PDB file of C-alpha atoms and ligand atoms in Angstrom:
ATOM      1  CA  UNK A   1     -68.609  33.298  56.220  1.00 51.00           C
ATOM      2  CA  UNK A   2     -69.554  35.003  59.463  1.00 63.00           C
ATOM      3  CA  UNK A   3     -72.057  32.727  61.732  1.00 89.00           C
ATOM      4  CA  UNK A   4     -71.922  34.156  64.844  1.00 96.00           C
ATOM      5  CA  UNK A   5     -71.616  37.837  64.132  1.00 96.00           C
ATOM      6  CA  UNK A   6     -73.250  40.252  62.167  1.00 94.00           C
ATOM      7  CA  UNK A   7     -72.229  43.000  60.369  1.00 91.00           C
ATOM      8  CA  UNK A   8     -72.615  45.432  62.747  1.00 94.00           C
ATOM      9  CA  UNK A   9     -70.568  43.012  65.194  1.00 94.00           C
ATOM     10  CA  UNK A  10     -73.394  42.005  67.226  1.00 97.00           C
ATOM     11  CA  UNK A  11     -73.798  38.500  68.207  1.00 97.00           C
ATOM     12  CA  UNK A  12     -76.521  35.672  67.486  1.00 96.00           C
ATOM     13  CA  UNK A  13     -78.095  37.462  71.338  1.00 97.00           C
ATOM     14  CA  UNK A  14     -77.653  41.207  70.345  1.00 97.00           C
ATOM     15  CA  UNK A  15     -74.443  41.841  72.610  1.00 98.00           C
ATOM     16  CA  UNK A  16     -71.583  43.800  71.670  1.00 98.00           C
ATOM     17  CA  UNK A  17     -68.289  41.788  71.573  1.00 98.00           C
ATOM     18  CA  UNK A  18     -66.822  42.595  75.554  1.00 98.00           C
ATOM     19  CA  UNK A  19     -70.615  42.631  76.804  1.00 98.00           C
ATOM     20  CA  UNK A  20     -71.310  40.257  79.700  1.00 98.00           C
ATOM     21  CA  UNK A  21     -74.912  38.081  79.852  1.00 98.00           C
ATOM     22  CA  UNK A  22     -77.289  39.563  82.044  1.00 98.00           C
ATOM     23  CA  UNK A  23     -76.197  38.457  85.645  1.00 98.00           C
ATOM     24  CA  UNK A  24     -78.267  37.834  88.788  1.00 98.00           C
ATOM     25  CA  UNK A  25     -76.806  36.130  91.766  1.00 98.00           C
ATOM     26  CA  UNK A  26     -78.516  35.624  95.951  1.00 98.00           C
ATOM     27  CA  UNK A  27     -76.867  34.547  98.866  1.00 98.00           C
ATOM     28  CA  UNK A  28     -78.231  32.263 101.332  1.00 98.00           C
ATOM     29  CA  UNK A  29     -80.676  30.329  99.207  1.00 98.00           C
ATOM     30  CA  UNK A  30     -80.737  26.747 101.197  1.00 98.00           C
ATOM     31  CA  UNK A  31     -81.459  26.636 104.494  1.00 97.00           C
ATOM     32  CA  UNK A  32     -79.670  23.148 105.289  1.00 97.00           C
ATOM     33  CA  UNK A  33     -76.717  23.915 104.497  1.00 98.00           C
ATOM     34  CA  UNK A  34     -73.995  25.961 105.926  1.00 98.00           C
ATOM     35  CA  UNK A  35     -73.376  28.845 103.416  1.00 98.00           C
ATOM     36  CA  UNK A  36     -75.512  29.055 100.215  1.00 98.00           C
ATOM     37  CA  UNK A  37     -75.898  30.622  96.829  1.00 98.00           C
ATOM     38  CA  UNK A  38     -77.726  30.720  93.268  1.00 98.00           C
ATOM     39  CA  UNK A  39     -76.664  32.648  89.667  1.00 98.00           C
ATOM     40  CA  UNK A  40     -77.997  33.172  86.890  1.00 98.00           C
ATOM     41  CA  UNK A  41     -75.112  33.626  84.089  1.00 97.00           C
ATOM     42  CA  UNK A  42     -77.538  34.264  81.142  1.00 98.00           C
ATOM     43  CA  UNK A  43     -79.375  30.898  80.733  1.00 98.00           C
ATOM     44  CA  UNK A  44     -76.852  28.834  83.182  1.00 98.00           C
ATOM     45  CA  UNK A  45     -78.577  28.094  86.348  1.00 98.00           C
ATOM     46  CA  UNK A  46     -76.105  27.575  89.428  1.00 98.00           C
ATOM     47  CA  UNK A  47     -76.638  26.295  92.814  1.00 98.00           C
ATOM     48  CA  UNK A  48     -74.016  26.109  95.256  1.00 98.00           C
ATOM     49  CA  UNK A  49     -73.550  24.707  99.010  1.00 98.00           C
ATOM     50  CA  UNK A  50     -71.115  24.704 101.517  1.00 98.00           C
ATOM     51  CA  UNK A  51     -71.143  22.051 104.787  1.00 98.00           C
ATOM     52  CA  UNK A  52     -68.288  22.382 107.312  1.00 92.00           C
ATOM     53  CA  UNK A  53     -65.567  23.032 108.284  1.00 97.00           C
ATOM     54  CA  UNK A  54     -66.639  19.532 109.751  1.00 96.00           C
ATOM     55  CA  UNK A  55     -64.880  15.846 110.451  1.00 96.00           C
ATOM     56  CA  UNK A  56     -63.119  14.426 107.566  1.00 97.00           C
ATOM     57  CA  UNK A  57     -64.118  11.116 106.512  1.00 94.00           C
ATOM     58  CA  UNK A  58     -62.049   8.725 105.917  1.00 94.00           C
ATOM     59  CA  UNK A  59     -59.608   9.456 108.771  1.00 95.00           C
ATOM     60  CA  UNK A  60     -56.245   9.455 106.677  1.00 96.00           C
ATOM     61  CA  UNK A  61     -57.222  12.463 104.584  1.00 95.00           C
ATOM     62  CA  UNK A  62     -57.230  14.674 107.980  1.00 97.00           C
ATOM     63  CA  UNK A  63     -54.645  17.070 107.186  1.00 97.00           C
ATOM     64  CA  UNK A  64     -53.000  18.110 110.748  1.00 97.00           C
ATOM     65  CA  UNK A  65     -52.175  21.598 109.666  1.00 97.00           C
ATOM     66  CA  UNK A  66     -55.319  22.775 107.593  1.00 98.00           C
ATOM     67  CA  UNK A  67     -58.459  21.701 106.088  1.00 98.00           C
ATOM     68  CA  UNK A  68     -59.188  20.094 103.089  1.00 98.00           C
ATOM     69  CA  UNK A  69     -61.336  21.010 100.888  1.00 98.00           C
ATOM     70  CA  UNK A  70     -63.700  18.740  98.334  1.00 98.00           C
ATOM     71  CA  UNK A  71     -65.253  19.835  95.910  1.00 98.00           C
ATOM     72  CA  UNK A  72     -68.138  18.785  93.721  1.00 98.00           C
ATOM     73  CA  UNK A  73     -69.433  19.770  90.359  1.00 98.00           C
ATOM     74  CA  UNK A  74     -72.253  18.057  89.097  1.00 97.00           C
ATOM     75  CA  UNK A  75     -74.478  18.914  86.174  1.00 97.00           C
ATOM     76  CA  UNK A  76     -78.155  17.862  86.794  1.00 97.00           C
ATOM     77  CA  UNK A  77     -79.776  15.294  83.712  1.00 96.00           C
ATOM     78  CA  UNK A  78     -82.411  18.255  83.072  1.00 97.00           C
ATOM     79  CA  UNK A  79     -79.353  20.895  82.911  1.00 97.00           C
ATOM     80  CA  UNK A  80     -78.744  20.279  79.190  1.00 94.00           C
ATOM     81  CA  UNK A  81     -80.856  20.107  75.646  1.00 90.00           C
ATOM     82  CA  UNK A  82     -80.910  16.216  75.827  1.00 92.00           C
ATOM     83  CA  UNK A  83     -81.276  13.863  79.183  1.00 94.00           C
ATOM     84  CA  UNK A  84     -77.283  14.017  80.770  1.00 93.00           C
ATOM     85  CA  UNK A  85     -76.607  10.638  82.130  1.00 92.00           C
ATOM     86  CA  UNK A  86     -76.833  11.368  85.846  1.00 89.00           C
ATOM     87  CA  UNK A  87     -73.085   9.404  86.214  1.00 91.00           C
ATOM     88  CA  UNK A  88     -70.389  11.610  87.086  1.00 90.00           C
ATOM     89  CA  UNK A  89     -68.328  12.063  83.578  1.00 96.00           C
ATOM     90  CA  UNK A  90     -64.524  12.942  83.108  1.00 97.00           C
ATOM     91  CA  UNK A  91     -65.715  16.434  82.403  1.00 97.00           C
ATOM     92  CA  UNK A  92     -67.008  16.870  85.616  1.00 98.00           C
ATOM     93  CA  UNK A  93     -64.636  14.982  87.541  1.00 98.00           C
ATOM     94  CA  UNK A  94     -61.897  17.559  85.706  1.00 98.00           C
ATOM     95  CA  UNK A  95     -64.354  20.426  86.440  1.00 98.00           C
ATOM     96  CA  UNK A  96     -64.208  19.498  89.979  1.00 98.00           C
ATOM     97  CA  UNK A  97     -60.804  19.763  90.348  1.00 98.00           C
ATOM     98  CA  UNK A  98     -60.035  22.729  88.714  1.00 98.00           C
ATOM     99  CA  UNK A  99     -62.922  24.186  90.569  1.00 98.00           C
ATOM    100  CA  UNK A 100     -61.512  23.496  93.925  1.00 98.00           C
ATOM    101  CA  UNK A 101     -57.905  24.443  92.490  1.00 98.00           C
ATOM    102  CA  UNK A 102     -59.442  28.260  91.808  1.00 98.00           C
ATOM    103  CA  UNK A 103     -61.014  28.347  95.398  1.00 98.00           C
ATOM    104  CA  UNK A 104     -58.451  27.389  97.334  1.00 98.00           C
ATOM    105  CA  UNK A 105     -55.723  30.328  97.711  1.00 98.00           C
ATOM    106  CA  UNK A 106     -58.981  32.333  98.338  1.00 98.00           C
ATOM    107  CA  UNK A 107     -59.689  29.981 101.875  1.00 98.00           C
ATOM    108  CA  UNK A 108     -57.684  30.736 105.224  1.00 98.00           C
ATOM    109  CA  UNK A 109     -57.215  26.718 105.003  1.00 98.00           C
ATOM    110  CA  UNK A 110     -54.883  26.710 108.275  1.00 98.00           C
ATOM    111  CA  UNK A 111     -57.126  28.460 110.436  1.00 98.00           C
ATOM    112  CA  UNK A 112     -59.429  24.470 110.318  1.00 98.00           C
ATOM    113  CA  UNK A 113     -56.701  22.081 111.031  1.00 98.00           C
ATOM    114  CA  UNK A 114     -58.280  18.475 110.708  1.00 98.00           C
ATOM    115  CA  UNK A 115     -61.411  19.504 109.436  1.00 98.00           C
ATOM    116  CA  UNK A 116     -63.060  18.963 105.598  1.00 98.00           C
ATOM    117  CA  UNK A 117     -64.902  21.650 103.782  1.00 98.00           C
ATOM    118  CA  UNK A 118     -67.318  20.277 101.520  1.00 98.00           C
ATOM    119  CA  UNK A 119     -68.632  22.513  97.683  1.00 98.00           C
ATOM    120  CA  UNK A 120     -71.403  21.412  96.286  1.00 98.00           C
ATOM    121  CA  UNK A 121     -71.770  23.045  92.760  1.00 98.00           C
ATOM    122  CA  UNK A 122     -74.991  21.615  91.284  1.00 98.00           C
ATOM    123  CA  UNK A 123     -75.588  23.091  87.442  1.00 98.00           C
ATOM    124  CA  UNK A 124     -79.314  23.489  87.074  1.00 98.00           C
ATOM    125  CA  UNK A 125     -79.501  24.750  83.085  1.00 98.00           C
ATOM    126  CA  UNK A 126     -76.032  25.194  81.320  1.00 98.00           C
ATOM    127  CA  UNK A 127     -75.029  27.016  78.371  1.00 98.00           C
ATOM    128  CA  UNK A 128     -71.769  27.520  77.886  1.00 98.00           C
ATOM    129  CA  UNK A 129     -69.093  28.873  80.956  1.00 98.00           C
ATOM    130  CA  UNK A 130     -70.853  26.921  83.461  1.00 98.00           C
ATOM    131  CA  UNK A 131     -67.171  26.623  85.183  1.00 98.00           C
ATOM    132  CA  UNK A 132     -66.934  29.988  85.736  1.00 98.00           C
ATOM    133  CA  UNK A 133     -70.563  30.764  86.865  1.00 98.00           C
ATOM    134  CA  UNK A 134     -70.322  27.404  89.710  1.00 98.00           C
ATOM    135  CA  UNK A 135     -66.691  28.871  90.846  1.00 98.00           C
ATOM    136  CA  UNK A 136     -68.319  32.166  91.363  1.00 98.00           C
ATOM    137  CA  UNK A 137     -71.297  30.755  93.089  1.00 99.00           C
ATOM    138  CA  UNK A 138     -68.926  28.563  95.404  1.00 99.00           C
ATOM    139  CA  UNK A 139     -67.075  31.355  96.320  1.00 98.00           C
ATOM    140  CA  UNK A 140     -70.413  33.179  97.563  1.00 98.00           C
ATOM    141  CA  UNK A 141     -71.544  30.457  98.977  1.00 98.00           C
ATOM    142  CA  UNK A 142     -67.602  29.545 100.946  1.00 98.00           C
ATOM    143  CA  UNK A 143     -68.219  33.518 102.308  1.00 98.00           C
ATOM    144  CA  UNK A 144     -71.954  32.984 103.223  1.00 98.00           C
ATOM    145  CA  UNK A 145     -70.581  29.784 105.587  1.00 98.00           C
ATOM    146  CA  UNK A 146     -68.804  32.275 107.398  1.00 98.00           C
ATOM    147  CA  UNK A 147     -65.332  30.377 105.841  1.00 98.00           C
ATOM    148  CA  UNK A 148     -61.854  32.870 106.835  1.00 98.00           C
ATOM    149  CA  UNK A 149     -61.150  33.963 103.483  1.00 98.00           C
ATOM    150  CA  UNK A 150     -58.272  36.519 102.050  1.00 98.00           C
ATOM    151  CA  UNK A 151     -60.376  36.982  98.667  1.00 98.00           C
ATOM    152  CA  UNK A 152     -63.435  36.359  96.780  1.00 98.00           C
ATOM    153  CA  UNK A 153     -63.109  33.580  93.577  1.00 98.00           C
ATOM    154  CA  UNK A 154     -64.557  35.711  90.632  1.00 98.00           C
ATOM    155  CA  UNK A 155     -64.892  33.235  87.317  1.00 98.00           C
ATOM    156  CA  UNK A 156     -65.521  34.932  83.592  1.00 98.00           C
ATOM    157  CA  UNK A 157     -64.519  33.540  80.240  1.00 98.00           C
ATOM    158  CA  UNK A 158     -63.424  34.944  77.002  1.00 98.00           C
ATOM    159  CA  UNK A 159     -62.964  33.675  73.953  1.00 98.00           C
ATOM    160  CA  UNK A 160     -62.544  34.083  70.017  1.00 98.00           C
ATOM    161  CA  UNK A 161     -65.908  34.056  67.676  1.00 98.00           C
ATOM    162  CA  UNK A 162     -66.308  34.588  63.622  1.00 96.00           C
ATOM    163  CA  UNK A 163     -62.077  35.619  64.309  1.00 96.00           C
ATOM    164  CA  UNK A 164     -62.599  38.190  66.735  1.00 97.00           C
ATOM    165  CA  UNK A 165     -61.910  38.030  70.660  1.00 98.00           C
ATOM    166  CA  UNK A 166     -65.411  38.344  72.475  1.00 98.00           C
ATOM    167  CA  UNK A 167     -66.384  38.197  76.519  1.00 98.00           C
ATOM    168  CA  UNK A 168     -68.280  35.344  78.058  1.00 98.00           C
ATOM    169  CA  UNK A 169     -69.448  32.801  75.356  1.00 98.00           C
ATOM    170  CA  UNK A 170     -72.321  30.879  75.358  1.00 98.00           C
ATOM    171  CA  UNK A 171     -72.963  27.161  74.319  1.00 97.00           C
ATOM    172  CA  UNK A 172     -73.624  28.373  70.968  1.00 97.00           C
ATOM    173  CA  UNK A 173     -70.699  30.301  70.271  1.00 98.00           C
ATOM    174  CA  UNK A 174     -68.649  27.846  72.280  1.00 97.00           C
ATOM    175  CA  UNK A 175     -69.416  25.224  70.218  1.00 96.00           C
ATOM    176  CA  UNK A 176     -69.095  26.751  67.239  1.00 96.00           C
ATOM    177  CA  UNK A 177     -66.520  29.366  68.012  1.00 97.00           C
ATOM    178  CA  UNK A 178     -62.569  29.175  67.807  1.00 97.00           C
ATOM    179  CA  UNK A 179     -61.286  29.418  71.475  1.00 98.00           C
ATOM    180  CA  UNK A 180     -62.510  29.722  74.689  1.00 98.00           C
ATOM    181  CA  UNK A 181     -60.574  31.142  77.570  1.00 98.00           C
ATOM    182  CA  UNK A 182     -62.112  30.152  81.120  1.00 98.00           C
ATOM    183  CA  UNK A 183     -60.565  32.405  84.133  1.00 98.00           C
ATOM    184  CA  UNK A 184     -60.605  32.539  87.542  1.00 98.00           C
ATOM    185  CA  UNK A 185     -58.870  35.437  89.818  1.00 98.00           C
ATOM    186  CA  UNK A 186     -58.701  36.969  93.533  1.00 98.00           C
ATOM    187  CA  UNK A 187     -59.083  40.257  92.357  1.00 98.00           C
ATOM    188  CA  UNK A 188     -57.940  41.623  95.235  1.00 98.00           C
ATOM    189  CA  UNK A 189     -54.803  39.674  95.696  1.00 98.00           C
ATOM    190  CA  UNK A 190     -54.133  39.672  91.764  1.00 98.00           C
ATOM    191  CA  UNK A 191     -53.660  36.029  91.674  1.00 98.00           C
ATOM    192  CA  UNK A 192     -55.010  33.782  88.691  1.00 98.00           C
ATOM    193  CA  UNK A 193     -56.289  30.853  90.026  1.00 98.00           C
ATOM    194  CA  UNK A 194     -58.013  29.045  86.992  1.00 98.00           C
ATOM    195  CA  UNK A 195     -56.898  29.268  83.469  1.00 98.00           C
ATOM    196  CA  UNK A 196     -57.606  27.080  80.971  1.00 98.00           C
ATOM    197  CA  UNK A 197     -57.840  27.246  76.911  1.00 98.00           C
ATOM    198  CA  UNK A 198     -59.971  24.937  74.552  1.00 97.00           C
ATOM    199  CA  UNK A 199     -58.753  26.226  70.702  1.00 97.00           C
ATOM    200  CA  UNK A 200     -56.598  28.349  69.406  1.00 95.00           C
ATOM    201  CA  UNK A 201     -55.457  32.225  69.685  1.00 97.00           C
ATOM    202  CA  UNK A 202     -52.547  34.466  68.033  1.00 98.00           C
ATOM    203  CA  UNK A 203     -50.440  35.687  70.956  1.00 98.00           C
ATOM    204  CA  UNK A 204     -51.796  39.157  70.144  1.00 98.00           C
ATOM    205  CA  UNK A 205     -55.654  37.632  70.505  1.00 98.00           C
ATOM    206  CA  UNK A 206     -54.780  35.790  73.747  1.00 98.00           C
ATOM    207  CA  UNK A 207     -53.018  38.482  75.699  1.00 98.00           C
ATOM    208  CA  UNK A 208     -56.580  40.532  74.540  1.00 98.00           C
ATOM    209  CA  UNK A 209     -58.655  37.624  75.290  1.00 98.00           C
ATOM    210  CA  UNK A 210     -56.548  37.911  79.091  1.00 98.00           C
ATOM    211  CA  UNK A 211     -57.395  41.219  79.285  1.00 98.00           C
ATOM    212  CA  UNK A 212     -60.637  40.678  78.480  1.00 98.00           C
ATOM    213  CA  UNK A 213     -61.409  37.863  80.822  1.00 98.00           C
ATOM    214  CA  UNK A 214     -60.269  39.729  83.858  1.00 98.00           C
ATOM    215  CA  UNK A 215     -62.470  42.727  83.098  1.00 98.00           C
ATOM    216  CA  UNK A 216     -65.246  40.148  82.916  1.00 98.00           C
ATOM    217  CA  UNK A 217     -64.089  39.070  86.454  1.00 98.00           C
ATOM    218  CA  UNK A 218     -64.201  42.419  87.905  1.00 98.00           C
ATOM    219  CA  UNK A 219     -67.654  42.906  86.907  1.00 98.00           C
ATOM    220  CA  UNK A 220     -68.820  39.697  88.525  1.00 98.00           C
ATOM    221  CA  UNK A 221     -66.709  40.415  91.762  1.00 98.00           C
ATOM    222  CA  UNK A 222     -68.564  43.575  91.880  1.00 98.00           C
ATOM    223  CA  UNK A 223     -71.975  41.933  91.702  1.00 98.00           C
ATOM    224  CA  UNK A 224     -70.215  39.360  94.063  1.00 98.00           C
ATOM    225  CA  UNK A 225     -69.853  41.728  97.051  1.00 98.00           C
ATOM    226  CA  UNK A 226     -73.469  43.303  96.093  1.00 98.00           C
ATOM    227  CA  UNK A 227     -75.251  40.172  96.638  1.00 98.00           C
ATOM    228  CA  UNK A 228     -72.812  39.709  99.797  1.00 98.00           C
ATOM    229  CA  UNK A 229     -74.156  43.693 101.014  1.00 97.00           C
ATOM    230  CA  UNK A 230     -78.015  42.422  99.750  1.00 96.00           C
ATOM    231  CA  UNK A 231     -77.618  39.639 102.351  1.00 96.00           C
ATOM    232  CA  UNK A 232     -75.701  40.706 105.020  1.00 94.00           C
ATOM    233  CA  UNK A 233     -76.599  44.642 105.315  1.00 91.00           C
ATOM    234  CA  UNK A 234     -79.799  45.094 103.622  1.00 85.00           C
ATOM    235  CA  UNK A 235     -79.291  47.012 100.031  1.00 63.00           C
ATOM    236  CA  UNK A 236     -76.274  49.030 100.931  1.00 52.00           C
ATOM    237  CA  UNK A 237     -73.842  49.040  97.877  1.00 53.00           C
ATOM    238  CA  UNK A 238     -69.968  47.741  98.344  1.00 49.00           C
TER     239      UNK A 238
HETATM  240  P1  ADP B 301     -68.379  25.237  80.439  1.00 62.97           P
HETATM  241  O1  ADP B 301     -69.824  25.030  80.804  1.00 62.97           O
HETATM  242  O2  ADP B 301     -67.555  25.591  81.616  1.00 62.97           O
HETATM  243  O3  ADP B 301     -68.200  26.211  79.280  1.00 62.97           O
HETATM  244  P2  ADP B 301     -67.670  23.172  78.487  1.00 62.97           P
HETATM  245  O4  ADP B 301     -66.920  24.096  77.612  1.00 62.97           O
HETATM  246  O5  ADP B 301     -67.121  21.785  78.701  1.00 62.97           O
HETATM  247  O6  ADP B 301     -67.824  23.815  79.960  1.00 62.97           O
HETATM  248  O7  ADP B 301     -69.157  23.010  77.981  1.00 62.97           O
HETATM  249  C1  ADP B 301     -69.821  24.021  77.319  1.00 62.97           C
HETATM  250  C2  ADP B 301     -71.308  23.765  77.373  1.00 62.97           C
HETATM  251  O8  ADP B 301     -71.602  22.556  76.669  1.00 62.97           O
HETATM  252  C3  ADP B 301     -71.849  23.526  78.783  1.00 62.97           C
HETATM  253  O9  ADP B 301     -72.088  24.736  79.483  1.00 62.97           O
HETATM  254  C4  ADP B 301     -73.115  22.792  78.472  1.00 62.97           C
HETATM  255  O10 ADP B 301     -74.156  23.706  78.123  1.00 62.97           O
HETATM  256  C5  ADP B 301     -72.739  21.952  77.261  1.00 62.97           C
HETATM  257  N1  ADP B 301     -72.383  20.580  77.711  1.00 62.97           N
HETATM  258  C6  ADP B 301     -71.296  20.195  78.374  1.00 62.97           C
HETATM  259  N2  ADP B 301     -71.335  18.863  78.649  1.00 62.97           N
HETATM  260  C7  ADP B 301     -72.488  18.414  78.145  1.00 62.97           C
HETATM  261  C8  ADP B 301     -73.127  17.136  78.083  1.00 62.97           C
HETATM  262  N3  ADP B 301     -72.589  16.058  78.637  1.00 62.97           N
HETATM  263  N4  ADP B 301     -74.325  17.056  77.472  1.00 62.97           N
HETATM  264  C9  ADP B 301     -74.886  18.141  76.894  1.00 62.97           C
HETATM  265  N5  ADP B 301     -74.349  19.380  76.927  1.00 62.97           N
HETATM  266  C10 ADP B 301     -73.174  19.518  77.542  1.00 62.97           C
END
């Protein structure tokens, strides 16, 4: 029996199966730090910082070439239906990684030998794809630090609901659904730099949930360099 979609298709929220949450994203939201930036991925709530390139503590992860770069995902207690325990989990630890992983290729790393950049991805409210909204927001906020990049990280997930391959799931539908898809890309370059599947598709439904996914990722690069323009040259459009 279908739970997640009704007749006419439509989901538990009213979208159409390849319809995006309503997106809002601002650059240069924290004054302290470096580069800066907030989004709103339907209900997630993303912050993101950027310090450096600065000194890398402890001395033996200096890299002579390039920077490093660490990265930090951290969901706040308040960010979920019930208290999180403040601890950093496995989840996030994993999240962490794979977040840095997807912003890397994007970063001119050689032009700051010796130096550390530091990501702070703080998740304010989460529900569902709160991976792909906190690469996005990195990315912005990497860009807004004035960081050398090639590319901007654009993060959008797709997955499989009631049998059928829809765009951008929330916690709902990720919980209850049967696959998620979470992607990363430099659209520009046409690299893939986060891919990861929880469940199960048919080839057929994965190479749709791909294409999917990266149309997803276009549409939040475009809003990407928008907020970028908002910031940087008043309200001119990319
Ligand atoms: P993503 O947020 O990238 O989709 P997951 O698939 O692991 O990552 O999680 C899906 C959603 O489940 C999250 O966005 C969040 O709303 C919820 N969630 C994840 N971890 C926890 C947790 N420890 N406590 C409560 N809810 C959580």
């Amino acid at each position: 029996m279908s739970k997640l979609l009704n007749s006419k298709n439509r989901r538990l929220d009213g979208r159409k199966l390849d319809e995006l949450r309503p997106i809002k994203m601002k650059v240069g939201v924290i004054d302290n730090a470096n580069g800066s930036a907030y989004i709103e991925f339907g209900r997630n709530k993303v912050m993101a910082a950027v310090y450096g390139p600065k000194d890398v503590h402890p001395k033996h992860m200096m890299k002579t070439e390039s920077a490093i770069l660490k990265c930090r995902y951290h969901m706040t207690p308040f960010s979920t239906g019930r208290r999180k325990n403040p601890a950093p989990s496995r989840r996030e630890t994993e999240i962490s990684k794979i977040i840095s992983e997807a912003l890397e290729p994007a970063i001119v790393m050689t032009d700051y030998p010796r130096t550390a950049i530091h990501v702070y991805v703080e998740i304010l409210q989460s529900d569902g794809g709160s991976r792909c909204a906190g690469v996005t927001a990195a990315s912005l906020a990497l860009a807004d630090a004035g960081i050398n990049m090639r590319d901007l990280t654009s993060g959008c997930a797709a997955g499989k609901i009631d049998g059928k391959v829809a765009l951008d799931l929330d916690e709902v539908e990720d919980m209850e659904g049967d696959a998620d898809l979470p992607m990363a890309i430099l659209p520009n370059l046409e690299k893939v730099t986060l891919l990861q599947l929880d469940g199960d598709f048919s080839h057929k439904e994965f190479i749709e949930a791909l294409k999917l996914a990266k149309k997803g990722c276009l549409k939040v690069y475009e809003m990407q360099r928008n907020a970028l323009n908002d910031k940087y040259f008043g309200n001119e459009k990319a």
